[in-house]
Amino acid sequence: MFPFLNENIFKLISSCADELQVDAYIIGGYVRDVFLKRPNKDIDVVTIGKGIELATKLHEKLGKEAHLSVFKNFGTAQIKYNDLEIEFVGARKESYNRDSRKPIVEDGSLNDDQLRRDFTINAMAIGVSKNNYGKLLDPFNGMQDLENKIIRTPLEPQITYSDDPLRMMRAIRFSSQLGFEIEEKSRLAITSQKERIEIVSAERISGELNKIILSAKPSVGFKLLFDTGLLHLIFPEIVKLQGTETINGQSHKDNFYHTLEVLDNLSANTDNLWLRWSAILHDIAKPATKRFEDGHGFTFHGHEDKGARMVPKIFANLKLPLNEKMKYVQKLVLLHLRPIVLAKTEVSDSAVRRLLFEAGDDIDDLMLLCEADITTKNPNKIKKYLQNFEIVRSKLIELEEKDRLRNWQPPLSGEQIMELFGLTPGREVGILKNALRDAILDGLIQNDFEAGKKFLIEKYNELMIVKK
Ligand code: CTP
C-alpha cells in the first residue's frame, strides 16, 4: 500500500515523471515522517537528471494555484501549492572541502544521493515513477533504526559530520524531538570533532537549538549538548551554571541541572518558545552574583537584575531576534523572583498590585515560569508554595477586576496635572505622577480620575515641601 497522505499530488508527480521518462523519488524528512505519522508539508523529490523539467511539467498540470521558482545555478526548483512546499533536485554525489561547508557537486545515482545524507532515517526514498511507484528504497536500514529509535549515519560518522558539522546539532535535535538514542560511535564522533561547529553560522545553530528547546523534554537535548561539549562552544554562559560548591559544610544546588528541570516543568505547560527561553535564562547570572556570607551560606543577590541585563548579549551572540521577544524574556528574567517571594510570605494586596502593574499582560506567563521554578523535593514545601501561588492567582484576578492594573495608564495624564496646578513641564509633575501611582498601588485610593484628582489636591502642599 502506498503510505502517502497527499496521494493525489504523488500520482501527478508520477505521471509527469513518466511523460519525461525520468526516475523520481520522494526522499528525506517527508518519508521519515510518513512512517512516524508526523505531519510534514515539505516534500523533497529527487530525480536522476531533469529536476527542473519535472517541476515545470508539474507546475503546468497544477495550474494557477501553484507557484514555481527555478534556481538554474543550483539545478533545483520549488513549487508552492496550497500549504505544501515541493523541492526538486537532481541526485547528487558530493565531496567537501575541509574548511568550508560548500560542497563540490556532481551528478550521481540515487544511491550516491542517499549516502551523502545525514542519518539513515533521513536517507530513505520511495519511488514515484510508474516502474517503482510506492517502492521503499532503504539501503541503510533506516526502517529498522526508526523501529529501534536509533540515530545512525549512513557513512562513517566522522565523514558525515565533517561534511556538514551542523549535523552534530541535528543528531541531538532529532534525539530530543523523537526520543531516539544516538548510536555510540556517532556520539563519540560528535565529541571528538565538536570544534568543527565553528564553521557553521549562528543562525543555523540557533535554528536547531530552538527545535531542541521546543521538544517535549528539552533537557534531553541540553544534556547531550553538554556531554558532547558542543554546549560549551555554542552557549558558554549556561555551562557556567554547572557544578556545586561547599564551604564550611554549606553548599548550593547545581544551577545547570536545576535550570533544565525548570525548563522541562515549564515545557509541560507551554509551547511558547520565548517563555521557554526565559526558563533557560532565569538564573543565568547566578555564577556572576554568587557570594558566600558567614551565617547565611551562598547568596545570589541581584541575579534577576544582572540576568536581565545579560540577555541582549546572549541573544546577539546566538543571532536570536533583538526585538520585543528579547524584551519579553528580559522582563520575565527580571521579575522571576517576585511571585516566589509573595508565595513564601503573607500575600498583601499592595504587593500583588505592584506585580500586576509591572508584569502587565505577561503576568500569566510569569506565573507559569514561577510554578515551574519549584524544584524542591520536599513534598511539604511543594504543597505550601503551590497553595500560596493559588492565593496569589486568586488575588490577581480579584484585584485586576477591581483596579484594572494590567497595562495601567494613570487616571490623570501629565497634561491634566499641569493644568490642575498651573505647572510647566518639570520635576514637580514627575513627583505628583509617582505619588498618584503609589497611592493606587498601595490601595489608598481608587484607580479613577475623581479619586486621583482629590488625592493630588489634598497632598499637593505636602509633596511640594518634601521636594524642597
Ligand atoms: N539533510 C542532510 N544534512 C543536513 C540537512 C538536511 O543530509 N545538514 C538531508 C536529510 O536527508 C533531510 C533532508 O535533507 O531529511 C531535508 O532536510 P530538512 O528539510 O532540513 O530537515 P528534515 O529532515 O526534513 O527535518 P525537519 O523538517 O524536522 O527540519
mmCIF file of N, CA and C in Angstrom, residues 267-375:
data_model
loop_
_atom_site.group_PDB
_atom_site.id
_atom_site.type_symbol
_atom_site.label_atom_id
_atom_site.label_comp_id
_atom_site.label_asym_id
_atom_site.label_seq_id
_atom_site.Cartn_x
_atom_site.Cartn_y
_atom_site.Cartn_z
ATOM 1 N N SER A 267 7.869 23.281 30.083
ATOM 2 C CA SER A 267 7.522 22.772 28.749
ATOM 3 C C SER A 267 6.288 21.873 28.786
ATOM 4 N N ALA A 268 5.996 21.311 29.960
ATOM 5 C CA ALA A 268 4.777 20.501 30.070
ATOM 6 C C ALA A 268 3.527 21.389 29.975
ATOM 7 N N ASN A 269 3.700 22.711 30.185
ATOM 8 C CA ASN A 269 2.531 23.607 30.211
ATOM 9 C C ASN A 269 2.500 24.668 29.115
ATOM 10 N N THR A 270 3.561 24.770 28.322
ATOM 11 C CA THR A 270 3.533 25.788 27.257
ATOM 12 C C THR A 270 4.412 25.397 26.074
ATOM 13 N N ASP A 271 3.965 25.825 24.861
ATOM 14 C CA ASP A 271 4.782 25.650 23.654
ATOM 15 C C ASP A 271 5.403 26.969 23.236
ATOM 16 N N ASN A 272 5.281 27.983 24.093
ATOM 17 C CA ASN A 272 5.808 29.304 23.746
ATOM 18 C C ASN A 272 7.338 29.290 23.847
ATOM 19 N N LEU A 273 7.987 29.393 22.663
ATOM 20 C CA LEU A 273 9.458 29.313 22.613
ATOM 21 C C LEU A 273 10.107 30.337 23.522
ATOM 22 N N TRP A 274 9.579 31.566 23.551
ATOM 23 C CA TRP A 274 10.254 32.647 24.290
ATOM 24 C C TRP A 274 10.024 32.507 25.786
ATOM 25 N N LEU A 275 8.905 31.948 26.151
ATOM 26 C CA LEU A 275 8.697 31.650 27.571
ATOM 27 C C LEU A 275 9.685 30.562 28.006
ATOM 28 N N ARG A 276 9.892 29.578 27.115
ATOM 29 C CA ARG A 276 10.878 28.531 27.420
ATOM 30 C C ARG A 276 12.282 29.139 27.526
ATOM 31 N N TRP A 277 12.583 30.129 26.671
ATOM 32 C CA TRP A 277 13.883 30.811 26.772
ATOM 33 C C TRP A 277 14.020 31.523 28.126
ATOM 34 N N SER A 278 12.929 32.039 28.642
ATOM 35 C CA SER A 278 13.043 32.740 29.930
ATOM 36 C C SER A 278 13.368 31.740 31.045
ATOM 37 N N ALA A 279 12.909 30.499 30.909
ATOM 38 C CA ALA A 279 13.305 29.474 31.890
ATOM 39 C C ALA A 279 14.803 29.195 31.765
ATOM 40 N N ILE A 280 15.285 29.119 30.520
ATOM 41 C CA ILE A 280 16.710 28.836 30.302
ATOM 42 C C ILE A 280 17.580 29.928 30.926
ATOM 43 N N LEU A 281 17.085 31.160 30.856
ATOM 44 C CA LEU A 281 17.932 32.285 31.282
ATOM 45 C C LEU A 281 17.596 32.819 32.680
ATOM 46 N N HIS A 282 16.623 32.227 33.369
ATOM 47 C CA HIS A 282 16.164 32.874 34.608
ATOM 48 C C HIS A 282 17.259 32.977 35.672
ATOM 49 N N ASP A 283 18.153 32.006 35.730
ATOM 50 C CA ASP A 283 19.220 32.037 36.744
ATOM 51 C C ASP A 283 20.598 32.276 36.128
ATOM 52 N N ILE A 284 20.629 32.813 34.903
ATOM 53 C CA ILE A 284 21.890 32.864 34.152
ATOM 54 C C ILE A 284 22.977 33.675 34.881
ATOM 55 N N ALA A 285 22.563 34.629 35.721
ATOM 56 C CA ALA A 285 23.574 35.457 36.406
ATOM 57 C C ALA A 285 23.949 34.903 37.778
ATOM 58 N N LYS A 286 23.515 33.700 38.091
ATOM 59 C CA LYS A 286 23.896 33.167 39.411
ATOM 60 C C LYS A 286 25.414 33.031 39.568
ATOM 61 N N PRO A 287 26.140 32.515 38.573
ATOM 62 C CA PRO A 287 27.599 32.436 38.783
ATOM 63 C C PRO A 287 28.218 33.814 39.018
ATOM 64 N N ALA A 288 27.718 34.824 38.300
ATOM 65 C CA ALA A 288 28.325 36.164 38.406
ATOM 66 C C ALA A 288 27.962 36.868 39.712
ATOM 67 N N THR A 289 26.926 36.431 40.390
ATOM 68 C CA THR A 289 26.498 37.145 41.609
ATOM 69 C C THR A 289 26.709 36.294 42.871
ATOM 70 N N LYS A 290 27.333 35.143 42.698
ATOM 71 C CA LYS A 290 27.487 34.218 43.848
ATOM 72 C C LYS A 290 28.444 34.777 44.912
ATOM 73 N N ARG A 291 27.995 34.761 46.167
ATOM 74 C CA ARG A 291 28.850 35.170 47.301
ATOM 75 C C ARG A 291 28.652 34.138 48.403
ATOM 76 N N PHE A 292 29.660 34.044 49.281
ATOM 77 C CA PHE A 292 29.448 33.232 50.478
ATOM 78 C C PHE A 292 29.422 34.174 51.665
ATOM 79 N N GLU A 293 28.327 34.145 52.418
ATOM 80 C CA GLU A 293 28.217 35.029 53.580
ATOM 81 C C GLU A 293 28.168 34.174 54.827
ATOM 82 N N ASP A 294 29.083 34.471 55.768
ATOM 83 C CA ASP A 294 29.089 33.715 57.027
ATOM 84 C C ASP A 294 27.715 33.776 57.673
ATOM 85 N N GLY A 295 27.255 32.646 58.112
ATOM 86 C CA GLY A 295 25.963 32.621 58.786
ATOM 87 C C GLY A 295 24.797 32.440 57.827
ATOM 88 N N HIS A 296 24.969 32.817 56.542
ATOM 89 C CA HIS A 296 23.874 32.714 55.559
ATOM 90 C C HIS A 296 24.101 31.607 54.549
ATOM 91 N N GLY A 297 25.368 31.313 54.283
ATOM 92 C CA GLY A 297 25.674 30.376 53.199
ATOM 93 C C GLY A 297 25.783 31.126 51.878
ATOM 94 N N PHE A 298 25.503 30.444 50.777
ATOM 95 C CA PHE A 298 25.661 31.080 49.463
ATOM 96 C C PHE A 298 24.472 31.981 49.150
ATOM 97 N N THR A 299 24.770 33.136 48.571
ATOM 98 C CA THR A 299 23.695 34.048 48.141
ATOM 99 C C THR A 299 23.932 34.430 46.680
ATOM 100 N N PHE A 300 22.854 34.849 46.027
ATOM 101 C CA PHE A 300 22.940 35.252 44.609
ATOM 102 C C PHE A 300 22.176 36.564 44.457
ATOM 103 N N HIS A 301 22.449 37.519 45.357
ATOM 104 C CA HIS A 301 21.675 38.763 45.358
ATOM 105 C C HIS A 301 21.768 39.478 44.022
ATOM 106 N N GLY A 302 20.631 39.903 43.527
ATOM 107 C CA GLY A 302 20.598 40.706 42.298
ATOM 108 C C GLY A 302 20.752 39.883 41.030
ATOM 109 N N HIS A 303 20.679 38.530 41.128
ATOM 110 C CA HIS A 303 20.909 37.748 39.899
ATOM 111 C C HIS A 303 19.795 37.975 38.878
ATOM 112 N N GLU A 304 18.596 38.346 39.354
ATOM 113 C CA GLU A 304 17.493 38.562 38.411
ATOM 114 C C GLU A 304 17.742 39.834 37.586
ATOM 115 N N ASP A 305 18.282 40.845 38.251
ATOM 116 C CA ASP A 305 18.552 42.107 37.573
ATOM 117 C C ASP A 305 19.746 41.962 36.617
ATOM 118 N N LYS A 306 20.826 41.378 37.113
ATOM 119 C CA LYS A 306 22.006 41.200 36.258
ATOM 120 C C LYS A 306 21.682 40.245 35.105
ATOM 121 N N GLY A 307 20.883 39.213 35.419
ATOM 122 C CA GLY A 307 20.486 38.240 34.390
ATOM 123 C C GLY A 307 19.745 38.936 33.260
ATOM 124 N N ALA A 308 18.796 39.814 33.619
ATOM 125 C CA ALA A 308 18.028 40.530 32.586
ATOM 126 C C ALA A 308 18.985 41.356 31.729
ATOM 127 N N ARG A 309 20.032 41.920 32.372
ATOM 128 C CA ARG A 309 20.972 42.740 31.599
ATOM 129 C C ARG A 309 21.903 41.898 30.728
ATOM 130 N N MET A 310 22.036 40.604 31.053
ATOM 131 C CA MET A 310 22.892 39.733 30.212
ATOM 132 C C MET A 310 22.172 39.249 28.944
ATOM 133 N N VAL A 311 20.839 39.349 28.945
ATOM 134 C CA VAL A 311 20.056 38.759 27.842
ATOM 135 C C VAL A 311 20.442 39.309 26.449
ATOM 136 N N PRO A 312 20.571 40.646 26.267
ATOM 137 C CA PRO A 312 20.841 41.132 24.905
ATOM 138 C C PRO A 312 22.111 40.550 24.289
ATOM 139 N N LYS A 313 23.178 40.412 25.087
ATOM 140 C CA LYS A 313 24.433 39.906 24.509
ATOM 141 C C LYS A 313 24.276 38.428 24.119
ATOM 142 N N ILE A 314 23.589 37.677 24.978
ATOM 143 C CA ILE A 314 23.391 36.253 24.673
ATOM 144 C C ILE A 314 22.552 36.116 23.393
ATOM 145 N N PHE A 315 21.485 36.918 23.296
ATOM 146 C CA PHE A 315 20.647 36.877 22.088
ATOM 147 C C PHE A 315 21.464 37.287 20.851
ATOM 148 N N ALA A 316 22.301 38.320 21.012
ATOM 149 C CA ALA A 316 23.085 38.788 19.865
ATOM 150 C C ALA A 316 24.069 37.698 19.432
ATOM 151 N N ASN A 317 24.742 37.051 20.378
ATOM 152 C CA ASN A 317 25.713 36.010 20.012
ATOM 153 C C ASN A 317 25.045 34.848 19.286
ATOM 154 N N LEU A 318 23.825 34.530 19.697
ATOM 155 C CA LEU A 318 23.126 33.400 19.079
ATOM 156 C C LEU A 318 22.298 33.841 17.870
ATOM 157 N N LYS A 319 22.397 35.113 17.523
ATOM 158 C CA LYS A 319 21.613 35.684 16.413
ATOM 159 C C LYS A 319 20.110 35.420 16.601
ATOM 160 N N LEU A 320 19.659 35.544 17.832
ATOM 161 C CA LEU A 320 18.223 35.476 18.114
ATOM 162 C C LEU A 320 17.676 36.890 17.945
ATOM 163 N N PRO A 321 16.366 37.054 17.763
ATOM 164 C CA PRO A 321 15.854 38.395 17.436
ATOM 165 C C PRO A 321 16.044 39.395 18.577
ATOM 166 N N LEU A 322 16.529 40.598 18.220
ATOM 167 C CA LEU A 322 16.751 41.622 19.253
ATOM 168 C C LEU A 322 15.549 42.567 19.260
ATOM 169 N N ASN A 323 14.359 42.002 19.373
ATOM 170 C CA ASN A 323 13.152 42.816 19.290
ATOM 171 C C ASN A 323 12.289 42.632 20.529
ATOM 172 N N GLU A 324 10.979 42.727 20.375
ATOM 173 C CA GLU A 324 10.105 42.632 21.560
ATOM 174 C C GLU A 324 10.150 41.243 22.207
ATOM 175 N N LYS A 325 10.552 40.202 21.432
ATOM 176 C CA LYS A 325 10.702 38.852 22.020
ATOM 177 C C LYS A 325 11.796 38.891 23.080
ATOM 178 N N MET A 326 12.900 39.576 22.746
ATOM 179 C CA MET A 326 14.004 39.668 23.691
ATOM 180 C C MET A 326 13.585 40.475 24.923
ATOM 181 N N LYS A 327 12.833 41.538 24.710
ATOM 182 C CA LYS A 327 12.394 42.370 25.836
ATOM 183 C C LYS A 327 11.483 41.573 26.764
ATOM 184 N N TYR A 328 10.653 40.735 26.151
ATOM 185 C CA TYR A 328 9.747 39.871 26.930
ATOM 186 C C TYR A 328 10.572 38.916 27.815
ATOM 187 N N VAL A 329 11.614 38.313 27.224
ATOM 188 C CA VAL A 329 12.464 37.396 28.005
ATOM 189 C C VAL A 329 13.145 38.166 29.140
ATOM 190 N N GLN A 330 13.649 39.364 28.825
ATOM 191 C CA GLN A 330 14.307 40.183 29.852
ATOM 192 C C GLN A 330 13.358 40.475 31.018
ATOM 193 N N LYS A 331 12.136 40.804 30.656
ATOM 194 C CA LYS A 331 11.162 41.169 31.681
ATOM 195 C C LYS A 331 10.866 39.983 32.601
ATOM 196 N N LEU A 332 10.711 38.799 32.006
ATOM 197 C CA LEU A 332 10.406 37.628 32.824
ATOM 198 C C LEU A 332 11.598 37.250 33.704
ATOM 199 N N VAL A 333 12.811 37.386 33.165
ATOM 200 C CA VAL A 333 14.004 37.088 33.977
ATOM 201 C C VAL A 333 14.053 38.070 35.156
ATOM 202 N N LEU A 334 13.806 39.341 34.869
ATOM 203 C CA LEU A 334 13.858 40.371 35.917
ATOM 204 C C LEU A 334 12.823 40.119 37.016
ATOM 205 N N LEU A 335 11.635 39.668 36.615
ATOM 206 C CA LEU A 335 10.539 39.538 37.593
ATOM 207 C C LEU A 335 10.408 38.144 38.194
ATOM 208 N N HIS A 336 11.304 37.208 37.815
ATOM 209 C CA HIS A 336 11.017 35.803 38.145
ATOM 210 C C HIS A 336 10.978 35.488 39.646
ATOM 211 N N LEU A 337 11.571 36.342 40.467
ATOM 212 C CA LEU A 337 11.546 36.036 41.912
ATOM 213 C C LEU A 337 10.301 36.583 42.596
ATOM 214 N N ARG A 338 9.653 37.524 41.956
ATOM 215 C CA ARG A 338 8.591 38.271 42.632
ATOM 216 C C ARG A 338 7.431 37.396 43.108
ATOM 217 N N PRO A 339 6.839 36.570 42.254
ATOM 218 C CA PRO A 339 5.736 35.732 42.768
ATOM 219 C C PRO A 339 6.224 34.738 43.822
ATOM 220 N N ILE A 340 7.496 34.309 43.723
ATOM 221 C CA ILE A 340 8.008 33.343 44.702
ATOM 222 C C ILE A 340 8.117 34.010 46.064
ATOM 223 N N VAL A 341 8.629 35.238 46.071
ATOM 224 C CA VAL A 341 8.714 35.969 47.340
ATOM 225 C C VAL A 341 7.312 36.104 47.930
ATOM 226 N N LEU A 342 6.366 36.444 47.057
ATOM 227 C CA LEU A 342 4.977 36.578 47.527
ATOM 228 C C LEU A 342 4.465 35.263 48.099
ATOM 229 N N ALA A 343 4.778 34.188 47.393
ATOM 230 C CA ALA A 343 4.240 32.891 47.806
ATOM 231 C C ALA A 343 4.885 32.380 49.081
ATOM 232 N N LYS A 344 6.032 32.945 49.433
ATOM 233 C CA LYS A 344 6.705 32.475 50.643
ATOM 234 C C LYS A 344 6.241 33.252 51.863
ATOM 235 N N THR A 345 5.651 34.428 51.639
ATOM 236 C CA THR A 345 5.276 35.269 52.771
ATOM 237 C C THR A 345 3.766 35.468 52.772
ATOM 238 N N GLU A 346 3.313 36.302 53.691
ATOM 239 C CA GLU A 346 1.908 36.723 53.721
ATOM 240 C C GLU A 346 1.651 37.508 52.423
ATOM 241 N N VAL A 347 0.596 37.176 51.708
ATOM 242 C CA VAL A 347 0.367 37.834 50.414
ATOM 243 C C VAL A 347 -0.441 39.118 50.614
ATOM 244 N N SER A 348 0.216 40.277 50.474
ATOM 245 C CA SER A 348 -0.524 41.535 50.680
ATOM 246 C C SER A 348 -1.074 42.049 49.354
ATOM 247 N N ASP A 349 -2.209 42.756 49.433
ATOM 248 C CA ASP A 349 -2.829 43.314 48.224
ATOM 249 C C ASP A 349 -1.867 44.238 47.498
ATOM 250 N N SER A 350 -1.152 45.031 48.283
ATOM 251 C CA SER A 350 -0.297 46.036 47.660
ATOM 252 C C SER A 350 0.826 45.370 46.852
ATOM 253 N N ALA A 351 1.412 44.286 47.382
ATOM 254 C CA ALA A 351 2.485 43.592 46.649
ATOM 255 C C ALA A 351 1.929 42.965 45.371
ATOM 256 N N VAL A 352 0.726 42.415 45.437
ATOM 257 C CA VAL A 352 0.126 41.804 44.237
ATOM 258 C C VAL A 352 -0.190 42.884 43.196
ATOM 259 N N ARG A 353 -0.688 44.055 43.663
ATOM 260 C CA ARG A 353 -0.968 45.154 42.728
ATOM 261 C C ARG A 353 0.305 45.587 42.006
ATOM 262 N N ARG A 354 1.412 45.685 42.762
ATOM 263 C CA ARG A 354 2.674 46.119 42.145
ATOM 264 C C ARG A 354 3.153 45.109 41.107
ATOM 265 N N LEU A 355 2.973 43.840 41.426
ATOM 266 C CA LEU A 355 3.383 42.788 40.490
ATOM 267 C C LEU A 355 2.556 42.874 39.202
ATOM 268 N N LEU A 356 1.257 43.056 39.370
ATOM 269 C CA LEU A 356 0.352 43.161 38.228
ATOM 270 C C LEU A 356 0.721 44.380 37.374
ATOM 271 N N PHE A 357 1.046 45.463 38.048
ATOM 272 C CA PHE A 357 1.430 46.704 37.375
ATOM 273 C C PHE A 357 2.686 46.485 36.526
ATOM 274 N N GLU A 358 3.678 45.791 37.104
ATOM 275 C CA GLU A 358 4.945 45.634 36.375
ATOM 276 C C GLU A 358 4.879 44.556 35.302
ATOM 277 N N ALA A 359 4.138 43.487 35.572
ATOM 278 C CA ALA A 359 4.120 42.379 34.592
ATOM 279 C C ALA A 359 3.134 42.631 33.455
ATOM 280 N N GLY A 360 2.085 43.422 33.706
ATOM 281 C CA GLY A 360 1.094 43.703 32.660
ATOM 282 C C GLY A 360 0.517 42.409 32.099
ATOM 283 N N ASP A 361 0.407 42.363 30.757
ATOM 284 C CA ASP A 361 -0.205 41.195 30.122
ATOM 285 C C ASP A 361 0.630 39.928 30.237
ATOM 286 N N ASP A 362 1.872 40.055 30.677
ATOM 287 C CA ASP A 362 2.723 38.862 30.780
ATOM 288 C C ASP A 362 2.611 38.177 32.138
ATOM 289 N N ILE A 363 1.651 38.617 32.948
ATOM 290 C CA ILE A 363 1.536 38.074 34.304
ATOM 291 C C ILE A 363 1.268 36.561 34.304
ATOM 292 N N ASP A 364 0.428 36.091 33.371
ATOM 293 C CA ASP A 364 0.105 34.650 33.379
ATOM 294 C C ASP A 364 1.344 33.817 33.018
ATOM 295 N N ASP A 365 2.124 34.328 32.059
ATOM 296 C CA ASP A 365 3.358 33.625 31.681
ATOM 297 C C ASP A 365 4.336 33.625 32.859
ATOM 298 N N LEU A 366 4.409 34.751 33.549
ATOM 299 C CA LEU A 366 5.315 34.834 34.705
ATOM 300 C C LEU A 366 4.910 33.818 35.782
ATOM 301 N N MET A 367 3.621 33.670 35.988
ATOM 302 C CA MET A 367 3.162 32.694 36.991
ATOM 303 C C MET A 367 3.527 31.266 36.561
ATOM 304 N N LEU A 368 3.407 30.991 35.252
ATOM 305 C CA LEU A 368 3.788 29.642 34.772
ATOM 306 C C LEU A 368 5.273 29.388 35.011
ATOM 307 N N LEU A 369 6.093 30.417 34.721
ATOM 308 C CA LEU A 369 7.538 30.279 34.928
ATOM 309 C C LEU A 369 7.840 30.013 36.402
ATOM 310 N N CYS A 370 7.188 30.765 37.267
ATOM 311 C CA CYS A 370 7.496 30.650 38.700
ATOM 312 C C CYS A 370 7.039 29.315 39.273
ATOM 313 N N GLU A 371 5.909 28.818 38.784
ATOM 314 C CA GLU A 371 5.474 27.497 39.270
ATOM 315 C C GLU A 371 6.448 26.417 38.808
ATOM 316 N N ALA A 372 6.974 26.604 37.580
ATOM 317 C CA ALA A 372 7.950 25.625 37.074
ATOM 318 C C ALA A 372 9.253 25.683 37.875
ATOM 319 N N ASP A 373 9.501 26.817 38.507
ATOM 320 C CA ASP A 373 10.757 27.032 39.253
ATOM 321 C C ASP A 373 10.767 26.304 40.602
ATOM 322 N N ILE A 374 9.638 25.707 40.962
ATOM 323 C CA ILE A 374 9.608 24.953 42.227
ATOM 324 C C ILE A 374 10.202 23.572 41.965
ATOM 325 N N THR A 375 11.454 23.400 42.321
ATOM 326 C CA THR A 375 12.082 22.096 42.056
ATOM 327 C C THR A 375 12.503 21.410 43.360
#
